[in-house]
Coordinates of C-alpha atoms and ligand atoms in Angstrom, one line a residue:
X1485 CA -21.1 -8.9 -20.8
X1486 CA -22.2 -9.1 -17.2
X1487 CA -19.3 -10.0 -15.0
X1488 CA -19.9 -10.4 -11.3
X1489 CA -16.4 -10.9 -10.0
X1490 CA -13.1 -9.3 -11.2
X1491 CA -10.1 -10.8 -9.5
X1492 CA -7.1 -8.4 -9.9
X1493 CA -3.6 -9.8 -9.4
X1494 CA -0.4 -7.7 -9.6
X1495 CA 2.4 -9.9 -11.0
X1496 CA 6.1 -9.1 -10.7
X1497 CA 8.4 -12.0 -11.5
X1498 CA 6.1 -14.8 -10.2
X1499 CA 6.6 -17.6 -12.7
X1500 CA 6.7 -20.2 -9.9
X1501 CA 3.3 -19.3 -8.6
X1502 CA 1.3 -18.3 -11.7
X1503 CA 0.0 -21.8 -12.8
X1504 CA -1.0 -22.7 -9.3
X1505 CA -2.6 -19.3 -8.8
X1506 CA -4.6 -19.7 -11.9
X1507 CA -5.7 -23.2 -11.0
X1508 CA -6.9 -22.2 -7.5
X1509 CA -8.6 -18.9 -8.6
X1510 CA -10.4 -20.8 -11.3
X1511 CA -11.6 -23.5 -8.9
X1512 CA -12.9 -21.0 -6.4
X1513 CA -14.6 -18.8 -9.0
X1514 CA -16.3 -21.8 -10.6
X1515 CA -17.6 -22.7 -7.2
X1516 CA -19.2 -19.3 -6.9
X1517 CA -21.3 -20.1 -9.9
X1518 CA -21.2 -16.6 -11.3
X1519 CA -19.4 -14.9 -14.2
X1520 CA -15.9 -13.9 -13.4
X1521 CA -12.7 -12.6 -14.9
X1522 CA -9.1 -12.8 -13.7
X1523 CA -7.0 -9.7 -14.5
X1524 CA -3.3 -10.4 -14.4
X1525 CA -1.4 -7.1 -14.3
X1526 CA 2.2 -7.8 -15.4
X1527 CA 4.3 -5.2 -13.6
X1528 CA 7.4 -5.4 -15.9
X1529 CA 8.4 -9.0 -15.1
X1530 CA 11.6 -10.2 -16.6
X1531 CA 11.5 -13.9 -15.6
X1532 CA 9.1 -15.2 -18.2
X1533 CA 5.9 -14.4 -16.2
X1534 CA 4.8 -12.2 -19.2
X1535 CA 4.8 -15.1 -21.6
X1536 CA 3.2 -17.4 -19.1
X1537 CA 0.4 -14.9 -18.6
X1538 CA -0.1 -14.7 -22.4
X1539 CA -0.3 -18.5 -22.5
X1540 CA -2.9 -18.8 -19.7
X1541 CA -5.0 -16.0 -21.3
X1542 CA -4.9 -17.7 -24.7
X1543 CA -6.4 -20.9 -23.2
X1544 CA -9.0 -19.3 -21.0
X1545 CA -11.1 -16.3 -22.0
X1546 CA -11.7 -15.5 -18.3
X1547 CA -8.2 -14.3 -18.1
X1548 CA -7.4 -10.8 -19.2
X1549 CA -3.8 -9.7 -19.3
X1550 CA -2.5 -6.2 -18.8
X1551 CA 1.2 -5.9 -19.6
X1552 CA 3.0 -2.9 -18.4
X1553 CA 5.8 -1.3 -20.4
X1554 CA 8.1 -1.5 -17.3
X1555 CA 8.0 -2.0 -13.5
X1556 CA 5.7 0.7 -12.0
X1557 CA 5.2 -0.9 -8.6
X1558 CA 2.6 -2.9 -6.8
X1559 CA 0.3 0.0 -6.0
X1560 CA 0.1 1.2 -9.5
X1561 CA -0.5 -2.4 -10.8
X1562 CA -3.5 -2.6 -8.5
X1563 CA -4.7 0.8 -9.9
X1564 CA -4.5 -0.6 -13.4
X1565 CA -6.5 -3.5 -12.2
X1566 CA -9.3 -1.2 -11.0
X1567 CA -9.3 0.6 -14.4
X1568 CA -9.7 -2.6 -16.4
X1569 CA -12.1 -4.5 -14.0
X1570 CA -15.6 -4.8 -15.3
X1571 CA -17.1 -6.8 -12.4
X1572 CA -19.8 -5.8 -9.9
X1573 CA -17.3 -6.7 -7.2
X1574 CA -13.5 -6.3 -7.5
X1575 CA -11.1 -8.5 -5.5
X1576 CA -7.4 -7.7 -5.1
X1577 CA -5.1 -10.7 -4.5
X1578 CA -1.4 -11.3 -4.4
X1579 CA 0.2 -13.5 -7.0
X1580 CA 2.3 -15.4 -4.5
X1581 CA -0.7 -17.2 -3.0
X1582 CA 0.0 -15.6 0.4
X1583 CA -3.7 -14.6 0.2
X1584 CA -5.5 -17.9 -0.2
X1585 CA -8.0 -17.6 -3.1
X1586 CA -10.4 -19.7 -1.1
X1587 CA -10.9 -16.8 1.3
X1588 CA -12.6 -14.9 -1.6
X1589 CA -15.8 -16.9 -0.9
X1590 CA -15.8 -15.6 2.7
X1591 CA -15.4 -12.0 1.4
X1592 CA -18.2 -12.6 -1.2
X1593 CA -20.5 -13.8 1.6
X1594 CA -20.1 -10.5 3.5
X1595 CA -20.6 -8.5 0.2
X1596 CA -23.9 -10.3 -0.3
X1597 CA -24.9 -9.3 3.2
X1598 CA -24.6 -5.7 2.0
X1599 CA -21.0 -4.6 2.9
X1600 CA -19.3 -2.6 0.2
X1601 CA -15.7 -3.1 1.3
X1602 CA -14.7 -6.4 2.8
X1603 CA -11.0 -6.5 3.8
X1604 CA -9.1 -9.5 4.9
X1605 CA -7.4 -9.2 8.2
X1606 CA -4.1 -11.2 8.8
X1607 CA -5.0 -12.9 12.0
X1608 CA -1.9 -15.1 11.6
X1609 CA 1.2 -15.0 9.4
X1610 CA 3.1 -18.0 8.2
X1611 CA 6.6 -18.3 6.9
X1612 CA 7.7 -14.8 7.2
X1613 CA 10.8 -13.5 8.9
X1614 CA 10.5 -12.0 12.4
X1615 CA 12.0 -8.8 10.9
X1616 CA 9.1 -8.6 8.4
X1617 CA 6.5 -9.3 11.0
X1618 CA 7.9 -6.7 13.5
X1619 CA 8.3 -4.0 10.9
X1620 CA 4.9 -4.7 9.4
X1621 CA 3.3 -4.5 12.9
X1622 CA 5.0 -1.2 13.7
X1623 CA 4.1 0.1 10.3
X1624 CA 0.4 -0.6 10.7
X1625 CA 0.3 0.9 14.2
X1626 CA 2.3 4.1 13.3
X1627 CA 0.0 4.7 10.3
X1628 CA -3.1 4.1 12.5
X1629 CA -1.8 6.6 15.0
X1630 CA -0.8 9.5 12.8
X1631 CA -3.2 9.4 9.9
X1632 CA -6.6 10.9 9.8
X1633 CA -8.1 7.9 8.1
X1634 CA -9.0 4.9 10.1
X1635 CA -7.0 2.3 8.2
X1636 CA -7.7 -1.1 9.7
X1637 CA -4.7 -2.8 11.5
X1638 CA -2.9 -5.8 10.0
X1639 CA -4.7 -5.5 6.8
X1640 CA -3.0 -5.6 3.4
X1641 CA -4.5 -5.0 -0.1
X1642 CA -6.4 -8.3 -0.1
X1643 CA -10.0 -7.2 -0.2
X1644 CA -13.3 -7.2 -2.1
X1645 CA -14.8 -3.9 -3.1
X1646 CA -18.2 -3.1 -4.6
X1647 CA -18.4 -1.4 -8.0
X1648 CA -19.5 1.8 -6.3
X1649 CA -16.3 2.0 -4.3
X1650 CA -14.1 1.2 -7.3
X1651 CA -15.8 3.9 -9.3
X1652 CA -14.9 6.4 -6.5
X1653 CA -11.3 5.1 -6.3
X1654 CA -10.9 5.6 -10.1
X1655 CA -11.5 9.3 -9.5
X1656 CA -8.6 9.6 -7.1
X1657 CA -5.7 10.4 -9.4
X1658 CA -2.9 10.6 -6.8
X1659 CA 0.4 9.3 -7.9
X1660 CA 2.0 8.2 -4.6
X1661 CA -0.8 5.9 -3.6
X1662 CA -1.6 3.8 -0.7
X1663 CA -4.6 1.7 -1.9
X1664 CA -5.6 0.3 1.4
X1665 CA -5.7 3.8 2.8
X1666 CA -7.7 5.1 -0.2
X1667 CA -10.2 2.3 0.2
X1668 CA -10.6 3.2 3.9
X1669 CA -11.0 6.9 3.0
X1670 CA -14.0 6.4 0.8
X1671 CA -16.2 5.3 3.7
X1672 CA -19.2 3.1 2.8
X1673 CA -20.0 0.0 4.9
X1674 CA -16.8 -1.8 5.6
X1675 CA -16.0 -5.0 7.5
X1676 CA -13.0 -7.2 8.1
X1677 CA -12.8 -11.0 7.7
X1678 CA -10.0 -12.9 9.5
X1679 CA -7.7 -15.2 7.6
X1680 CA -4.4 -17.0 8.0
X1681 CA -1.8 -15.5 5.7
X1682 CA 0.1 -18.3 4.1
X1683 CA 3.8 -18.5 3.2
X1684 CA 4.9 -17.6 -0.3
X1685 CA 4.2 -20.4 -2.8
X1686 CA 7.5 -19.9 -4.6
X1687 CA 10.1 -17.2 -5.3
X1688 CA 11.2 -14.5 -3.0
X1689 CA 9.5 -11.3 -1.7
X1690 CA 9.5 -8.3 -4.0
X1691 CA 9.4 -6.0 -1.1
X1692 CA 12.9 -5.3 0.2
X1693 CA 13.3 -2.9 3.1
X1694 CA 13.9 0.0 0.8
X1695 CA 10.5 -0.5 -0.9
X1696 CA 8.7 -1.0 2.4
X1697 CA 10.1 2.3 3.6
X1698 CA 8.9 4.0 0.4
X1699 CA 5.5 2.6 1.0
X1700 CA 5.4 3.8 4.6
X1701 CA 6.4 7.3 3.4
X1702 CA 3.7 7.3 0.8
X1703 CA 1.1 6.1 3.3
X1704 CA 2.1 8.8 5.8
X1705 CA 2.4 11.7 3.4
X1706 CA -0.8 10.7 1.6
X1707 CA -2.9 10.7 4.7
X1708 CA -1.2 12.9 7.3
X1709 CA 0.4 16.3 8.0
X1710 CA 1.9 15.0 11.2
X1711 CA 5.5 15.1 10.1
X1712 CA 5.1 18.7 9.1
X1713 CA 3.7 19.5 12.5
X1714 CA 6.7 17.9 14.2
X1715 CA 8.9 20.8 12.9
X1716 CA 6.5 23.3 14.5
X1717 CA 6.7 21.3 17.8
X1718 CA 10.5 21.4 17.8
X1719 CA 10.4 25.1 17.0
X1720 CA 8.2 25.9 20.0
X1721 CA 10.3 23.5 22.2
X1722 CA 13.6 25.1 21.3
X1723 CA 12.3 28.7 21.5
X1724 CA 10.7 27.9 24.9
X1725 CA 13.9 26.4 26.2
X1726 CA 15.8 29.6 25.1
X1727 CA 13.4 31.9 26.8
X1728 CA 13.7 29.9 30.0
X1729 CA 17.5 29.8 29.7
X1730 CA 18.1 33.5 29.1
X1731 CA 17.2 34.8 32.6
X1732 CA 18.9 31.9 34.3
X1733 CA 22.2 32.6 32.4
X1734 CA 22.0 36.3 33.1
X1735 CA 21.4 35.7 36.8
X1736 CA 24.3 33.3 37.1
X1737 CA 26.6 35.7 35.3
X1738 CA 25.5 38.6 37.5
X1739 CA 25.9 36.5 40.6
X1740 CA 29.5 35.8 39.5
X1741 CA 29.0 32.1 39.2
X1742 CA 30.9 31.0 36.2
X1743 CA 28.6 28.9 34.1
X1744 CA 28.3 28.1 30.4
X1745 CA 31.7 29.4 29.6
X1746 CA 32.9 26.6 27.4
X1747 CA 32.5 26.2 23.7
X1748 CA 30.9 22.7 24.1
X1749 CA 27.5 24.1 25.0
X1750 CA 27.5 26.4 22.0
X1751 CA 28.6 23.6 19.7
X1752 CA 25.9 21.2 21.0
X1753 CA 23.2 23.8 20.6
X1754 CA 24.3 24.7 17.1
X1755 CA 24.5 21.1 16.1
X1756 CA 21.2 20.2 17.6
X1757 CA 19.3 23.1 16.0
X1758 CA 21.1 22.6 12.7
X1759 CA 20.1 19.0 12.7
X1760 CA 16.5 19.7 13.6
X1761 CA 16.3 22.3 10.8
X1762 CA 17.8 20.0 8.2
X1763 CA 15.5 17.2 9.1
X1764 CA 12.5 19.6 8.9
X1765 CA 13.8 20.7 5.5
X1766 CA 14.0 17.0 4.4
X1767 CA 10.4 16.4 5.6
X1768 CA 9.2 19.5 3.7
X1769 CA 11.2 18.2 0.7
X1770 CA 9.2 14.9 0.8
X1771 CA 6.0 16.8 0.5
X1772 CA 7.3 19.3 -2.1
X1773 CA 8.7 16.5 -4.2
X1774 CA 5.3 14.7 -4.2
X1775 CA 3.6 18.0 -5.0
X1776 CA 6.0 18.3 -8.0
X1777 CA 5.2 14.8 -9.2
X1778 CA 1.5 15.5 -9.0
X1779 CA 1.9 18.7 -10.9
X1780 CA 3.7 17.0 -13.8
X1781 CA 0.5 15.0 -14.3
X1782 CA 2.1 12.1 -16.1
X1783 CA 0.0 9.0 -16.7
X1784 CA 0.2 6.6 -13.8
X1785 CA 1.3 3.7 -15.9
X1786 CA 2.1 2.8 -19.5
X1787 CA 0.5 -0.3 -20.9
X1788 CA 2.4 -2.2 -23.6
X1789 CA -0.4 -4.7 -24.2
X1790 CA -3.9 -4.5 -22.9
X1791 CA -6.4 -7.4 -22.7
X1792 CA -8.0 -6.6 -26.0
X1793 CA -4.8 -6.2 -28.0
X1794 CA -3.6 -9.2 -29.8
Ligands
UDP2202 N1 4.4 -6.8 -7.0 C1 4.3 -6.0 -8.1 N2 5.2 -5.0 -8.4 C2 6.3 -4.8 -7.5 C3 6.4 -5.6 -6.4 C4 5.5 -6.6 -6.1 O1 3.3 -6.2 -8.8 O2 7.1 -3.9 -7.8 C5 3.4 -7.8 -6.7 C6 4.0 -9.2 -6.4 O3 4.1 -10.0 -7.6 C7 2.9 -9.8 -5.5 C8 2.4 -8.6 -4.7 O4 2.8 -7.5 -5.5 O5 1.8 -10.4 -6.2 C9 3.0 -8.6 -3.3 O6 4.4 -8.6 -3.4 P1 5.2 -9.5 -2.4 O7 4.5 -10.8 -2.2 O8 6.6 -9.6 -2.8 O9 5.1 -8.7 -1.0 P2 5.1 -9.3 0.5 O10 4.0 -10.3 0.5 O11 6.4 -9.9 0.7 O12 4.9 -8.1 1.3
MG2203 MG1 3.8 -11.8 -0.7

């Protein structure tokens, strides 16, 4: 068994896109002229995608299904794909055809030139709401600013990675994962390829605002201590303010100028500081909660049916 390309696709309720996805991936991979496999990771679909994946896999030996026991989330599905992939190069692709499979050939070309991570950069986006575009744009820029890893801008999970890179990623057991950050973290020779992100082929996005926020929190907490440092900054700021204010208030009082006599100032100060403290506590909680999750050491995902199970 000498597979060159493993195409990993996380699938969550994508019945409408699956047949077309399979058709296009197959066409592109046959064009490459090298042995390939398509790993469809079913992330707890409930719309019939699971059965459809089974059907495609029965007809074509290139297709290897991994069926999760429930919905574990996009990032975990990608991780399972890494675990099952046998290829010399592993490509991650969305099931909704927003990442055109034809671009894989461009990624492959760069890989053949010697790059170990070839990520696809969304030069243009089609058919997405302005809200999604704006939040995504802010998201990428905030992450870039505050994390220690240089995660490329406007880049999703669509990328090709060499076997060497995937083997390193498989040794990163973190639970709250941000695959594109992890793949930037490893280093190696990396390069971007521009592409036009298409509109969804069918169905609706599986990323409501709540999930996007979760992903952003995971990205930030996985790759930065910045939020923790914000508390320190506010501490110094409030303490500094108090130190400046004390002599001023004492002077005004001694000079007999009635100032700061009301309760309002006290109330504002108490509310402000109380708020800052609670927010800091919450931030700390985010990190502690993640620490607790890691300490439990549960498996990242549960597979109901792997590619070799009948
Ligand atoms: N997905 C998944 N599990 C989830 C949510 C999404 O496997 O819990 C898959 C989904 O089927 C798709 C990919 O992740 O293949 C990206 O999701 P989506 O297209 O909904 O995200 P968007 O492109 O809107 O950001
Ligand atoms: Mg999509």
